[in-house]
Amino acid sequence: WARAVRGLLLDVSGVLYDSGGDGGVPIAGSVEAVRRIKASGLKLQFCTNETQATRENFVKKLQGMGFDISVAEVTAPAPAACRLLKERSLRPHLLVHDDLLPEFDEIDKGNPNCVVLGDAAENFTYANLNEAFRVLMGLEKPVLISLGRGRYYKETDGLKLDVGAYMKALEYACDVEAEVVGKPAKAFFESALAELGVPPQQAIMIGDDILNDVGGAQRCGMRALQVRTGKYRPSDENHPQVTPDAYVTNLAEAVDIILQQL
């Protein structure tokens, strides 16, 4: 699986670092692994479902941990959602994290004709979910856009519910199917590959989410590895639908193997 690779897509949370209230901590060996990838000449793009911060602030946090990363190297859901909203003249009711709101500054939000859902964390109150529900129920053709569909993620103090759980609640209550912007959507991976400038058969995705990272990438024709860090659970290795091309202890081990093949 490590042969004929020209580019890598890396998930961020659970692969580079574990998030947390204190900003999070790098996973052992990950800072050096990113440095080695860049020194090798392989193309690199970070493919994240992060929706608790703008790309600029997210990158600043990672740079503060020692990662060599720039905004242009990050493919994230909010900018993709903004492009979709503009293309379809959609005016969103936003249920997102407060720190993500600046991403939508240039979007018309008057008289909403859709709901955009992100990882709102503490903003996922009954009142806020009910308000989103009412907006959707008031539309002749309800449109629910979700910035990912992850079930959970890992922070330094343990596992946390992700946006997918709340997306499913609104789908059920409103009898609507959400449009997912972010992993595992094929269009999202294709956008990341276009920014990488590498065809799928020459790219490898490395993530900690068996369904959204590994399964999503494989459906786009990529090879995909699952790290045993982040949200990885031993039960992932017997998943009934998705089989990674390989399991690796962490990003550092994956980079070791890939660079040996160059």
mmCIF file of C-alpha atoms in Angstrom:
data_model
loop_
_atom_site.group_PDB
_atom_site.id
_atom_site.type_symbol
_atom_site.label_atom_id
_atom_site.label_comp_id
_atom_site.label_asym_id
_atom_site.label_seq_id
_atom_site.Cartn_x
_atom_site.Cartn_y
_atom_site.Cartn_z
ATOM 1 C CA TRP A 1 0.000 0.000 0.000
ATOM 2 C CA ALA A 2 2.953 2.358 0.494
ATOM 3 C CA ARG A 3 4.201 2.253 -3.102
ATOM 4 C CA ALA A 4 3.776 4.854 -5.856
ATOM 5 C CA VAL A 5 2.629 7.623 -3.522
ATOM 6 C CA ARG A 6 2.896 11.273 -4.565
ATOM 7 C CA GLY A 7 0.743 12.943 -1.951
ATOM 8 C CA LEU A 8 -0.795 12.557 1.496
ATOM 9 C CA LEU A 9 -4.062 13.789 2.977
ATOM 10 C CA LEU A 10 -3.908 13.999 6.764
ATOM 11 C CA ASP A 11 -6.778 14.234 9.175
ATOM 12 C CA VAL A 12 -5.888 16.618 12.007
ATOM 13 C CA SER A 13 -7.735 15.959 15.269
ATOM 14 C CA GLY A 14 -6.779 12.485 16.485
ATOM 15 C CA VAL A 15 -3.884 12.210 14.024
ATOM 16 C CA LEU A 16 -1.785 15.321 14.675
ATOM 17 C CA TYR A 17 -3.135 16.225 18.107
ATOM 18 C CA ASP A 18 -5.854 15.568 20.681
ATOM 19 C CA SER A 19 -8.031 18.640 21.198
ATOM 20 C CA GLY A 20 -9.126 19.893 24.598
ATOM 21 C CA GLY A 21 -10.171 22.870 26.656
ATOM 22 C CA ASP A 22 -6.530 23.916 27.019
ATOM 23 C CA GLY A 23 -6.050 23.898 23.234
ATOM 24 C CA GLY A 24 -4.970 20.283 23.076
ATOM 25 C CA VAL A 25 -1.671 18.410 22.892
ATOM 26 C CA PRO A 26 0.315 17.000 19.952
ATOM 27 C CA ILE A 27 0.305 13.225 19.557
ATOM 28 C CA ALA A 28 3.775 11.772 20.079
ATOM 29 C CA GLY A 29 5.924 12.024 16.934
ATOM 30 C CA SER A 30 3.378 13.927 14.854
ATOM 31 C CA VAL A 31 5.197 17.291 14.668
ATOM 32 C CA GLU A 32 8.351 15.582 13.402
ATOM 33 C CA ALA A 33 6.310 13.383 11.035
ATOM 34 C CA VAL A 34 4.856 16.452 9.279
ATOM 35 C CA ARG A 35 8.329 17.947 8.996
ATOM 36 C CA ARG A 36 9.643 14.734 7.424
ATOM 37 C CA ILE A 37 6.781 14.584 4.907
ATOM 38 C CA LYS A 38 7.552 18.101 3.722
ATOM 39 C CA ALA A 39 11.287 17.431 3.556
ATOM 40 C CA SER A 40 10.641 14.326 1.427
ATOM 41 C CA GLY A 41 9.026 16.265 -1.405
ATOM 42 C CA LEU A 42 5.674 14.499 -1.057
ATOM 43 C CA LYS A 43 2.675 16.771 -1.547
ATOM 44 C CA LEU A 44 0.656 17.349 1.609
ATOM 45 C CA GLN A 45 -2.846 18.613 2.371
ATOM 46 C CA PHE A 46 -4.622 18.624 5.736
ATOM 47 C CA CYS A 47 -8.222 17.421 5.386
ATOM 48 C CA THR A 48 -10.239 18.219 8.495
ATOM 49 C CA ASN A 49 -13.845 18.377 9.673
ATOM 50 C CA GLU A 50 -12.860 20.978 12.263
ATOM 51 C CA THR A 51 -15.769 23.392 12.779
ATOM 52 C CA GLN A 52 -15.011 24.942 16.167
ATOM 53 C CA ALA A 53 -12.699 27.632 14.790
ATOM 54 C CA THR A 54 -11.939 29.567 11.619
ATOM 55 C CA ARG A 55 -9.183 28.090 9.476
ATOM 56 C CA GLU A 56 -6.922 31.000 10.421
ATOM 57 C CA ASN A 57 -7.304 30.464 14.166
ATOM 58 C CA PHE A 58 -7.125 26.689 13.793
ATOM 59 C CA VAL A 59 -3.825 26.991 11.921
ATOM 60 C CA LYS A 60 -2.440 29.439 14.493
ATOM 61 C CA LYS A 61 -3.189 26.918 17.234
ATOM 62 C CA LEU A 62 -1.400 24.138 15.343
ATOM 63 C CA GLN A 63 1.560 26.375 14.571
ATOM 64 C CA GLY A 64 1.756 27.125 18.298
ATOM 65 C CA MET A 65 2.148 23.385 18.910
ATOM 66 C CA GLY A 66 5.100 23.307 16.502
ATOM 67 C CA PHE A 67 3.405 22.099 13.298
ATOM 68 C CA ASP A 68 4.605 23.396 9.925
ATOM 69 C CA ILE A 69 1.211 24.244 8.425
ATOM 70 C CA SER A 70 -0.411 27.109 6.510
ATOM 71 C CA VAL A 71 -4.031 28.093 5.862
ATOM 72 C CA ALA A 72 -3.703 27.203 2.158
ATOM 73 C CA GLU A 73 -2.829 23.623 3.132
ATOM 74 C CA VAL A 74 -6.094 23.078 5.032
ATOM 75 C CA THR A 75 -9.307 21.815 3.419
ATOM 76 C CA ALA A 76 -12.166 22.467 5.861
ATOM 77 C CA PRO A 77 -15.984 22.349 5.735
ATOM 78 C CA ALA A 78 -16.924 25.986 6.456
ATOM 79 C CA PRO A 79 -15.316 27.551 3.347
ATOM 80 C CA ALA A 80 -16.819 24.764 1.228
ATOM 81 C CA ALA A 81 -20.241 25.423 2.757
ATOM 82 C CA CYS A 82 -19.944 29.156 2.032
ATOM 83 C CA ARG A 83 -19.239 28.414 -1.638
ATOM 84 C CA LEU A 84 -22.317 26.164 -1.754
ATOM 85 C CA LEU A 85 -24.523 28.788 -0.063
ATOM 86 C CA LYS A 86 -23.487 31.470 -2.554
ATOM 87 C CA GLU A 87 -23.904 29.173 -5.566
ATOM 88 C CA ARG A 88 -27.474 28.266 -4.535
ATOM 89 C CA SER A 89 -28.521 31.645 -3.090
ATOM 90 C CA LEU A 90 -29.137 30.043 0.287
ATOM 91 C CA ARG A 91 -29.501 32.131 3.437
ATOM 92 C CA PRO A 92 -28.560 30.055 6.478
ATOM 93 C CA HIS A 93 -29.830 29.857 9.993
ATOM 94 C CA LEU A 94 -26.559 28.966 11.723
ATOM 95 C CA LEU A 95 -26.223 26.479 14.558
ATOM 96 C CA VAL A 96 -22.445 26.456 14.840
ATOM 97 C CA HIS A 97 -19.692 27.167 17.359
ATOM 98 C CA ASP A 98 -19.309 30.856 18.231
ATOM 99 C CA ASP A 99 -15.678 30.790 17.105
ATOM 100 C CA LEU A 100 -16.721 29.647 13.599
ATOM 101 C CA LEU A 101 -19.143 32.530 12.958
ATOM 102 C CA PRO A 102 -16.554 34.806 11.240
ATOM 103 C CA GLU A 103 -16.336 32.278 8.373
ATOM 104 C CA PHE A 104 -19.912 33.281 7.466
ATOM 105 C CA ASP A 105 -19.485 37.082 7.725
ATOM 106 C CA GLU A 106 -20.001 37.599 3.978
ATOM 107 C CA ILE A 107 -23.083 35.355 3.777
ATOM 108 C CA ASP A 108 -26.626 36.803 3.757
ATOM 109 C CA LYS A 109 -28.405 35.360 6.788
ATOM 110 C CA GLY A 110 -31.665 37.337 6.583
ATOM 111 C CA ASN A 111 -34.943 35.412 6.290
ATOM 112 C CA PRO A 112 -33.245 31.974 6.384
ATOM 113 C CA ASN A 113 -34.153 29.336 3.795
ATOM 114 C CA CYS A 114 -31.850 26.604 5.145
ATOM 115 C CA VAL A 115 -30.085 25.480 8.328
ATOM 116 C CA VAL A 116 -26.305 25.015 8.591
ATOM 117 C CA LEU A 117 -25.177 22.749 11.409
ATOM 118 C CA GLY A 118 -21.626 22.511 12.746
ATOM 119 C CA ASP A 119 -19.956 21.190 15.885
ATOM 120 C CA ALA A 120 -21.612 23.780 18.112
ATOM 121 C CA ALA A 121 -20.405 22.152 21.373
ATOM 122 C CA GLU A 122 -22.014 24.055 24.277
ATOM 123 C CA ASN A 123 -24.409 25.768 21.829
ATOM 124 C CA PHE A 124 -26.182 22.430 21.340
ATOM 125 C CA THR A 125 -28.909 23.341 23.819
ATOM 126 C CA TYR A 126 -32.542 22.242 23.573
ATOM 127 C CA ALA A 127 -33.563 25.826 22.771
ATOM 128 C CA ASN A 128 -31.045 26.161 19.926
ATOM 129 C CA LEU A 129 -31.869 22.757 18.431
ATOM 130 C CA ASN A 130 -35.579 23.526 18.677
ATOM 131 C CA GLU A 131 -35.048 26.854 16.896
ATOM 132 C CA ALA A 132 -33.250 25.078 14.036
ATOM 133 C CA PHE A 133 -36.085 22.528 13.967
ATOM 134 C CA ARG A 134 -38.677 25.298 13.673
ATOM 135 C CA VAL A 135 -36.825 26.979 10.814
ATOM 136 C CA LEU A 136 -36.709 23.704 8.883
ATOM 137 C CA MET A 137 -40.362 22.899 9.569
ATOM 138 C CA GLY A 138 -41.368 26.334 8.324
ATOM 139 C CA LEU A 139 -39.792 25.793 4.905
ATOM 140 C CA GLU A 140 -41.717 24.320 1.980
ATOM 141 C CA LYS A 141 -38.553 22.492 0.903
ATOM 142 C CA PRO A 142 -36.329 22.214 3.991
ATOM 143 C CA VAL A 143 -32.576 22.226 3.410
ATOM 144 C CA LEU A 144 -30.255 20.992 6.159
ATOM 145 C CA ILE A 145 -26.528 21.353 5.551
ATOM 146 C CA SER A 146 -24.193 19.638 8.006
ATOM 147 C CA LEU A 147 -20.488 20.417 8.301
ATOM 148 C CA GLY A 148 -19.634 16.738 8.740
ATOM 149 C CA ARG A 149 -21.423 13.727 10.176
ATOM 150 C CA GLY A 150 -18.946 12.415 12.749
ATOM 151 C CA ARG A 151 -20.425 10.489 15.665
ATOM 152 C CA TYR A 152 -17.810 11.440 18.240
ATOM 153 C CA TYR A 153 -14.240 12.656 18.632
ATOM 154 C CA LYS A 154 -11.602 12.536 21.324
ATOM 155 C CA GLU A 155 -10.439 15.399 23.512
ATOM 156 C CA THR A 156 -7.831 15.263 26.256
ATOM 157 C CA ASP A 157 -10.541 14.531 28.852
ATOM 158 C CA GLY A 158 -12.312 11.828 26.841
ATOM 159 C CA LEU A 159 -14.781 11.235 24.008
ATOM 160 C CA LYS A 160 -17.261 13.946 22.952
ATOM 161 C CA LEU A 161 -20.451 13.795 20.883
ATOM 162 C CA ASP A 162 -19.907 15.192 17.380
ATOM 163 C CA VAL A 163 -22.189 17.012 14.948
ATOM 164 C CA GLY A 164 -23.531 13.808 13.369
ATOM 165 C CA ALA A 165 -25.599 12.962 16.445
ATOM 166 C CA TYR A 166 -27.435 16.293 16.271
ATOM 167 C CA MET A 167 -27.719 16.080 12.472
ATOM 168 C CA LYS A 168 -29.534 12.752 12.851
ATOM 169 C CA ALA A 169 -31.914 14.250 15.417
ATOM 170 C CA LEU A 170 -32.951 17.031 13.024
ATOM 171 C CA GLU A 171 -33.198 14.599 10.102
ATOM 172 C CA TYR A 172 -35.578 12.421 12.104
ATOM 173 C CA ALA A 173 -37.670 15.264 13.497
ATOM 174 C CA CYS A 174 -38.012 17.098 10.166
ATOM 175 C CA ASP A 175 -38.119 14.076 7.839
ATOM 176 C CA VAL A 176 -35.274 15.551 5.798
ATOM 177 C CA GLU A 177 -31.919 14.187 4.607
ATOM 178 C CA ALA A 178 -28.943 16.396 5.420
ATOM 179 C CA GLU A 179 -26.438 17.442 2.786
ATOM 180 C CA VAL A 180 -23.010 16.760 4.277
ATOM 181 C CA VAL A 181 -20.212 19.219 3.539
ATOM 182 C CA GLY A 182 -17.013 17.688 4.892
ATOM 183 C CA LYS A 183 -15.783 14.137 5.267
ATOM 184 C CA PRO A 184 -16.999 11.614 4.121
ATOM 185 C CA ALA A 185 -18.628 13.520 1.221
ATOM 186 C CA LYS A 186 -17.019 12.587 -2.097
ATOM 187 C CA ALA A 187 -17.018 16.208 -3.292
ATOM 188 C CA PHE A 188 -15.076 17.237 -0.188
ATOM 189 C CA PHE A 189 -12.346 14.650 -0.784
ATOM 190 C CA GLU A 190 -12.241 15.580 -4.477
ATOM 191 C CA SER A 191 -11.726 19.207 -3.509
ATOM 192 C CA ALA A 192 -8.844 18.235 -1.208
ATOM 193 C CA LEU A 193 -7.283 16.127 -3.977
ATOM 194 C CA ALA A 194 -7.589 19.043 -6.415
ATOM 195 C CA GLU A 195 -5.756 21.277 -3.947
ATOM 196 C CA LEU A 196 -3.170 18.539 -3.481
ATOM 197 C CA GLY A 197 -2.756 18.237 -7.250
ATOM 198 C CA VAL A 198 -2.532 14.443 -7.178
ATOM 199 C CA PRO A 199 -4.916 11.800 -8.630
ATOM 200 C CA PRO A 200 -6.628 9.563 -6.063
ATOM 201 C CA GLN A 201 -4.668 6.432 -6.999
ATOM 202 C CA GLN A 202 -1.431 8.237 -6.067
ATOM 203 C CA ALA A 203 -2.686 9.598 -2.739
ATOM 204 C CA ILE A 204 -3.072 8.136 0.747
ATOM 205 C CA MET A 205 -5.480 9.390 3.399
ATOM 206 C CA ILE A 206 -4.428 8.948 7.036
ATOM 207 C CA GLY A 207 -7.143 9.304 9.680
ATOM 208 C CA ASP A 208 -8.542 8.052 12.958
ATOM 209 C CA ASP A 209 -12.188 7.734 11.857
ATOM 210 C CA ILE A 210 -12.943 4.353 10.251
ATOM 211 C CA LEU A 211 -16.076 5.608 8.444
ATOM 212 C CA ASN A 212 -15.482 9.259 7.587
ATOM 213 C CA ASP A 213 -11.715 9.238 6.974
ATOM 214 C CA VAL A 214 -10.988 5.720 5.775
ATOM 215 C CA GLY A 215 -14.290 4.764 4.161
ATOM 216 C CA GLY A 216 -14.795 8.164 2.547
ATOM 217 C CA ALA A 217 -11.301 8.208 1.049
ATOM 218 C CA GLN A 218 -11.527 4.649 -0.259
ATOM 219 C CA ARG A 219 -14.798 5.458 -2.034
ATOM 220 C CA CYS A 220 -12.883 8.164 -3.901
ATOM 221 C CA GLY A 221 -10.261 5.679 -5.093
ATOM 222 C CA MET A 222 -7.594 6.462 -2.511
ATOM 223 C CA ARG A 223 -5.723 4.147 -0.221
ATOM 224 C CA ALA A 224 -6.481 4.905 3.417
ATOM 225 C CA LEU A 225 -4.790 4.111 6.725
ATOM 226 C CA GLN A 226 -6.249 4.144 10.207
ATOM 227 C CA VAL A 227 -4.056 5.287 13.074
ATOM 228 C CA ARG A 228 -4.505 3.755 16.504
ATOM 229 C CA THR A 229 -4.722 7.220 18.082
ATOM 230 C CA GLY A 230 -7.541 9.727 18.547
ATOM 231 C CA LYS A 231 -11.015 8.195 18.380
ATOM 232 C CA TYR A 232 -9.706 4.762 17.252
ATOM 233 C CA ARG A 233 -11.390 1.886 19.086
ATOM 234 C CA PRO A 234 -10.208 -1.756 18.974
ATOM 235 C CA SER A 235 -13.622 -2.696 17.557
ATOM 236 C CA ASP A 236 -12.759 -0.689 14.426
ATOM 237 C CA GLU A 237 -10.535 -3.576 13.362
ATOM 238 C CA ASN A 238 -13.616 -5.760 12.899
ATOM 239 C CA HIS A 239 -15.763 -3.128 11.176
ATOM 240 C CA PRO A 240 -18.437 -4.770 9.000
ATOM 241 C CA GLN A 241 -18.240 -2.214 6.171
ATOM 242 C CA VAL A 242 -14.773 -0.652 6.028
ATOM 243 C CA THR A 243 -11.341 -2.294 5.958
ATOM 244 C CA PRO A 244 -8.376 0.122 5.926
ATOM 245 C CA ASP A 245 -5.448 -0.607 3.641
ATOM 246 C CA ALA A 246 -3.426 -0.785 6.855
ATOM 247 C CA TYR A 247 -3.518 0.014 10.556
ATOM 248 C CA VAL A 248 -0.590 1.951 12.002
ATOM 249 C CA THR A 249 0.296 2.833 15.564
ATOM 250 C CA ASN A 250 0.399 6.544 14.776
ATOM 251 C CA LEU A 251 1.279 9.056 12.047
ATOM 252 C CA ALA A 252 4.995 8.669 12.726
ATOM 253 C CA GLU A 253 4.895 4.937 11.925
ATOM 254 C CA ALA A 254 2.942 5.553 8.719
ATOM 255 C CA VAL A 255 5.486 8.141 7.577
ATOM 256 C CA ASP A 256 8.369 5.751 8.345
ATOM 257 C CA ILE A 257 6.853 3.082 6.092
ATOM 258 C CA ILE A 258 5.933 5.482 3.268
ATOM 259 C CA LEU A 259 9.310 7.182 3.145
ATOM 260 C CA GLN A 260 11.100 3.827 2.986
ATOM 261 C CA GLN A 261 9.346 3.248 -0.357
ATOM 262 C CA LEU A 262 10.418 6.537 -1.968
#
